[in-house]
């Protein structure tokens, strides 16, 4: 389905500076490559600017947002403008289907999208997502941005549910979020409270970008104040010594045959 004005993708509004702040992270990329194993033909659903796509295989990208599709790297195939629930490919036409941090944007079509990934892939389906029960415990969501924790509970399907949609034969792997992760997803903020003060960094996360201005202002003011008077460090200073944390990132792999 080609997106219409009625379902104008959210990323057309928030994706303008995405590629600057959301650089592919080498360690997460390696996990995804391992999960894709020998797949030579891959469809990347909700592909965005093309992060985490193997460069040495044939990758088809499915991406509804024009703004995101335009940020794909030079030399990659143009994205197929469609949504996950109607992947315009024949049954079993690729070795693997992958999706990275996109499933929570599929609304009521999450199950349909996963079934589509199963339909078009011959061998495996690889999904990177977030367990909202874990991300909701991160200091940012727990103490400042409860709106995002509440929204995440609604929009992120639980890993168990995803496994069920995948046919019950999937594995879930915990992917710790490293302090030095180069992909500025909202979970990366666990180690970088100062990042909340950057409008660009905030705007590249759908968590912040979806909040009304007064909520963002409240959170920025509170964190700025708590950093300045030392209360953030009193409560969370121990985090500054950690190199990684389980902030909720999950890699789900289903072997289809
Ligand atoms: C957080 S971005 C992730 C992009 C890319 N996978 C990455 O890891 O950088 C989420 C992407 O999902 C796309 N998306 C939103 N709704 C979608 C849908 N119904 N079907 C497929 N993709 C969708 C957005 O346009 C956006 O590019």
Coordinates of C-alpha atoms and ligand atoms in Angstrom, one line a residue:
X1 CA 0.0 0.0 0.0
X2 CA 1.3 3.4 -0.9
X3 CA 0.8 5.8 2.0
X4 CA -1.9 8.4 1.5
X5 CA -2.5 11.7 3.2
X6 CA -4.9 10.0 5.6
X7 CA -2.2 7.8 7.0
X8 CA 0.7 10.1 6.5
X9 CA 3.6 8.3 8.2
X10 CA 4.8 9.9 11.4
X11 CA 8.4 9.7 10.2
X12 CA 7.5 12.2 7.4
X13 CA 7.1 14.6 10.2
X14 CA 9.9 13.5 12.6
X15 CA 12.5 11.9 10.4
X16 CA 14.2 14.9 8.8
X17 CA 17.5 14.7 10.8
X18 CA 17.2 11.0 11.6
X19 CA 20.4 9.8 9.9
X20 CA 22.5 12.3 11.8
X21 CA 21.6 11.1 15.3
X22 CA 20.7 7.4 14.5
X23 CA 24.0 6.1 13.2
X24 CA 24.1 2.3 12.8
X25 CA 25.7 0.7 15.9
X26 CA 28.5 -1.8 15.0
X27 CA 27.7 -4.1 17.9
X28 CA 24.0 -4.3 17.3
X29 CA 24.7 -4.7 13.6
X30 CA 26.9 -7.8 14.4
X31 CA 24.1 -9.3 16.4
X32 CA 21.7 -8.8 13.5
X33 CA 24.2 -10.3 11.0
X34 CA 24.6 -13.3 13.2
X35 CA 20.8 -13.8 13.4
X36 CA 20.5 -13.4 9.6
X37 CA 23.1 -16.2 9.3
X38 CA 23.6 -17.3 5.6
X39 CA 20.6 -15.4 4.2
X40 CA 21.6 -13.9 0.8
X41 CA 18.3 -12.2 -0.1
X42 CA 16.6 -10.1 2.6
X43 CA 13.7 -7.8 2.9
X44 CA 14.1 -5.0 5.5
X45 CA 10.6 -3.9 6.6
X46 CA 10.4 -0.4 8.0
X47 CA 13.9 0.1 6.6
X48 CA 14.2 3.8 7.3
X49 CA 17.5 5.2 6.1
X50 CA 18.9 1.6 5.7
X51 CA 20.7 1.1 9.0
X52 CA 21.6 -2.5 9.8
X53 CA 21.2 -3.8 6.2
X54 CA 24.0 -6.2 5.2
X55 CA 26.0 -4.6 2.4
X56 CA 27.2 -7.8 0.8
X57 CA 23.7 -9.4 0.1
X58 CA 20.7 -8.4 -1.9
X59 CA 18.4 -6.3 0.3
X60 CA 15.0 -5.0 -0.6
X61 CA 13.7 -2.2 1.6
X62 CA 10.1 -1.6 2.5
X63 CA 9.5 1.9 3.9
X64 CA 6.3 4.0 3.9
X65 CA 7.9 7.4 4.7
X66 CA 9.2 9.5 1.8
X67 CA 11.4 11.5 4.2
X68 CA 13.0 8.3 5.5
X69 CA 13.3 6.7 2.1
X70 CA 15.2 9.8 0.8
X71 CA 17.9 9.3 3.5
X72 CA 18.9 5.9 2.2
X73 CA 22.6 5.7 1.3
X74 CA 23.7 6.3 -2.3
X75 CA 24.0 3.1 -4.2
X76 CA 21.3 1.2 -2.3
X77 CA 18.2 0.1 -4.1
X78 CA 15.3 2.6 -3.9
X79 CA 12.8 1.6 -1.1
X80 CA 9.6 -0.1 -2.0
X81 CA 7.0 2.4 -0.7
X82 CA 4.6 0.1 1.3
X83 CA 3.6 -0.9 4.8
X84 CA 4.4 -4.1 6.7
X85 CA 0.9 -5.5 6.4
X86 CA 1.0 -5.5 2.6
X87 CA 4.5 -6.5 1.5
X88 CA 4.4 -6.5 -2.3
X89 CA 6.5 -9.6 -2.7
X90 CA 5.6 -13.2 -3.7
X91 CA 5.4 -16.0 -1.1
X92 CA 8.9 -17.3 -0.1
X93 CA 10.6 -14.8 -2.4
X94 CA 13.5 -13.9 0.0
X95 CA 15.7 -16.0 2.4
X96 CA 15.0 -13.7 5.3
X97 CA 12.8 -10.8 6.5
X98 CA 14.1 -8.4 9.1
X99 CA 12.7 -5.4 10.9
X100 CA 14.6 -3.1 13.3
X101 CA 12.7 -0.9 15.8
X102 CA 9.7 -0.5 13.5
X103 CA 7.1 -3.0 14.7
X104 CA 5.8 -0.6 17.3
X105 CA 4.7 1.8 14.5
X106 CA 2.5 -0.7 12.8
X107 CA -0.6 0.0 15.0
X108 CA -3.3 -2.5 14.6
X109 CA -1.4 -4.2 11.8
X110 CA 1.4 -5.7 13.9
X111 CA 0.2 -9.3 13.7
X112 CA -0.6 -8.9 10.0
X113 CA 2.9 -7.5 9.4
X114 CA 4.6 -10.4 11.1
X115 CA 2.5 -12.8 9.1
X116 CA 3.5 -11.0 6.0
X117 CA 7.2 -11.3 7.0
X118 CA 6.7 -15.1 7.5
X119 CA 4.9 -15.3 4.1
X120 CA 7.6 -13.7 2.1
X121 CA 10.6 -15.3 3.9
X122 CA 11.8 -18.8 3.1
X123 CA 14.2 -19.4 6.1
X124 CA 14.1 -16.8 8.9
X125 CA 12.6 -13.7 10.4
X126 CA 14.7 -11.4 12.5
X127 CA 13.1 -8.7 14.7
X128 CA 14.7 -6.0 16.9
X129 CA 12.2 -4.6 19.3
X130 CA 11.9 -3.4 22.9
X131 CA 10.3 -5.1 25.9
X132 CA 8.3 -2.2 27.5
X133 CA 8.3 -3.9 30.9
X134 CA 12.1 -3.4 31.0
X135 CA 12.4 0.0 29.2
X136 CA 9.7 1.4 31.5
X137 CA 12.0 0.9 34.4
X138 CA 14.7 3.1 33.0
X139 CA 15.2 6.3 35.0
X140 CA 14.0 8.5 32.1
X141 CA 10.7 6.8 31.6
X142 CA 10.1 5.9 35.3
X143 CA 10.8 9.2 36.9
X144 CA 10.4 11.9 34.2
X145 CA 8.7 10.7 31.0
X146 CA 5.9 8.5 32.3
X147 CA 3.9 9.4 29.2
X148 CA 6.4 7.4 27.1
X149 CA 6.3 4.4 29.4
X150 CA 2.5 4.4 29.2
X151 CA 2.6 4.7 25.4
X152 CA 5.2 2.0 25.1
X153 CA 3.1 -0.3 27.1
X154 CA 0.4 0.2 24.4
X155 CA 2.5 0.1 21.3
X156 CA 5.2 -2.5 21.9
X157 CA 3.9 -6.0 21.7
X158 CA 5.4 -8.3 24.4
X159 CA 8.2 -10.6 23.1
X160 CA 6.0 -13.6 24.0
X161 CA 3.3 -12.3 21.8
X162 CA 5.7 -11.8 18.9
X163 CA 6.9 -15.4 19.3
X164 CA 3.4 -16.6 19.1
X165 CA 2.7 -14.6 15.9
X166 CA 6.0 -16.1 14.6
X167 CA 4.5 -19.6 15.0
X168 CA 5.9 -20.4 18.5
X169 CA 9.4 -21.4 17.4
X170 CA 11.3 -18.1 18.0
X171 CA 14.2 -17.3 20.3
X172 CA 14.4 -14.0 22.3
X173 CA 17.9 -12.6 23.0
X174 CA 18.6 -9.8 25.4
X175 CA 20.8 -7.1 23.8
X176 CA 22.4 -4.9 26.4
X177 CA 22.5 -1.2 25.4
X178 CA 26.1 -0.1 25.5
X179 CA 27.2 3.2 26.8
X180 CA 28.9 4.0 23.6
X181 CA 26.1 2.9 21.3
X182 CA 26.2 5.0 18.1
X183 CA 22.5 4.7 17.4
X184 CA 20.8 7.5 19.4
X185 CA 17.6 5.6 20.1
X186 CA 15.8 6.6 23.3
X187 CA 17.2 3.6 25.2
X188 CA 20.7 5.1 24.6
X189 CA 19.8 8.0 26.9
X190 CA 20.2 5.6 30.0
X191 CA 23.9 6.6 30.0
X192 CA 23.6 10.2 28.7
X193 CA 21.1 12.3 30.7
X194 CA 22.7 15.4 29.1
X195 CA 21.4 14.2 25.7
X196 CA 17.9 15.2 26.8
X197 CA 19.0 18.8 26.4
X198 CA 19.7 18.4 22.7
X199 CA 16.6 19.2 20.5
X200 CA 18.1 17.2 17.6
X201 CA 18.8 14.1 19.7
X202 CA 15.3 14.3 21.2
X203 CA 13.7 14.7 17.8
X204 CA 15.3 11.6 16.4
X205 CA 13.5 9.4 18.9
X206 CA 9.8 8.8 18.3
X207 CA 9.4 8.7 22.1
X208 CA 10.1 12.4 22.5
X209 CA 8.9 13.4 19.1
X210 CA 5.4 12.2 19.8
X211 CA 5.0 14.2 23.0
X212 CA 3.4 17.6 23.1
X213 CA 5.7 20.6 23.6
X214 CA 4.6 21.2 27.2
X215 CA 5.6 17.6 28.2
X216 CA 9.0 17.9 26.5
X217 CA 9.6 21.2 28.2
X218 CA 8.7 19.8 31.7
X219 CA 11.1 16.9 31.2
X220 CA 14.0 19.0 29.9
X221 CA 13.6 21.5 32.8
X222 CA 13.4 18.8 35.4
X223 CA 16.5 16.9 34.2
X224 CA 18.5 20.1 33.7
X225 CA 17.6 21.1 37.3
X226 CA 18.4 17.7 38.7
X227 CA 21.8 17.5 36.9
X228 CA 22.7 21.0 38.1
X229 CA 21.9 20.5 41.8
X230 CA 23.4 17.0 41.8
X231 CA 20.1 15.1 42.6
X232 CA 20.3 13.1 39.4
X233 CA 23.8 11.9 40.3
X234 CA 22.7 11.1 43.9
X235 CA 19.9 8.8 42.5
X236 CA 21.5 7.4 39.4
X237 CA 25.2 8.2 39.6
X238 CA 26.0 4.5 39.9
X239 CA 25.0 4.2 36.2
X240 CA 27.9 6.4 35.2
X241 CA 30.3 3.4 36.0
X242 CA 28.4 0.9 33.8
X243 CA 29.5 0.2 30.3
X244 CA 26.2 -1.4 29.3
X245 CA 22.7 -2.0 30.7
X246 CA 19.7 -4.1 29.8
X247 CA 17.4 -1.2 28.9
X248 CA 14.9 -3.5 27.1
X249 CA 16.3 -4.2 23.6
X250 CA 15.4 -7.6 22.3
X251 CA 16.5 -9.6 19.2
X252 CA 13.9 -12.2 18.2
X253 CA 14.8 -14.8 15.6
X254 CA 12.5 -17.4 14.1
X255 CA 13.8 -20.2 12.0
X256 CA 11.0 -21.0 9.5
X257 CA 12.3 -24.4 8.4
Ligands
LIG1 C1 12.7 4.0 14.3 S1 12.5 3.9 12.6 C2 13.7 2.5 12.3 C3 14.3 2.6 10.9 C4 15.4 1.6 10.6 N1 14.8 0.2 10.7 C5 16.5 1.7 11.6 O1 16.7 0.8 12.4 O2 17.1 2.8 11.6 C6 10.9 3.2 12.3 C7 10.6 3.0 10.8 O3 9.4 2.3 10.6 C8 8.7 2.9 9.6 N2 7.3 2.5 9.6 C9 6.3 3.1 10.3 N3 5.1 2.5 10.1 C10 5.3 1.4 9.3 C11 4.5 0.4 8.8 N4 3.2 0.3 9.0 N5 5.1 -0.6 8.0 C12 6.5 -0.5 7.7 N6 7.3 0.5 8.2 C13 6.7 1.4 9.0 C14 8.9 4.4 9.7 O4 8.6 5.1 8.6 C15 10.4 4.4 10.1 O5 11.2 4.5 9.0

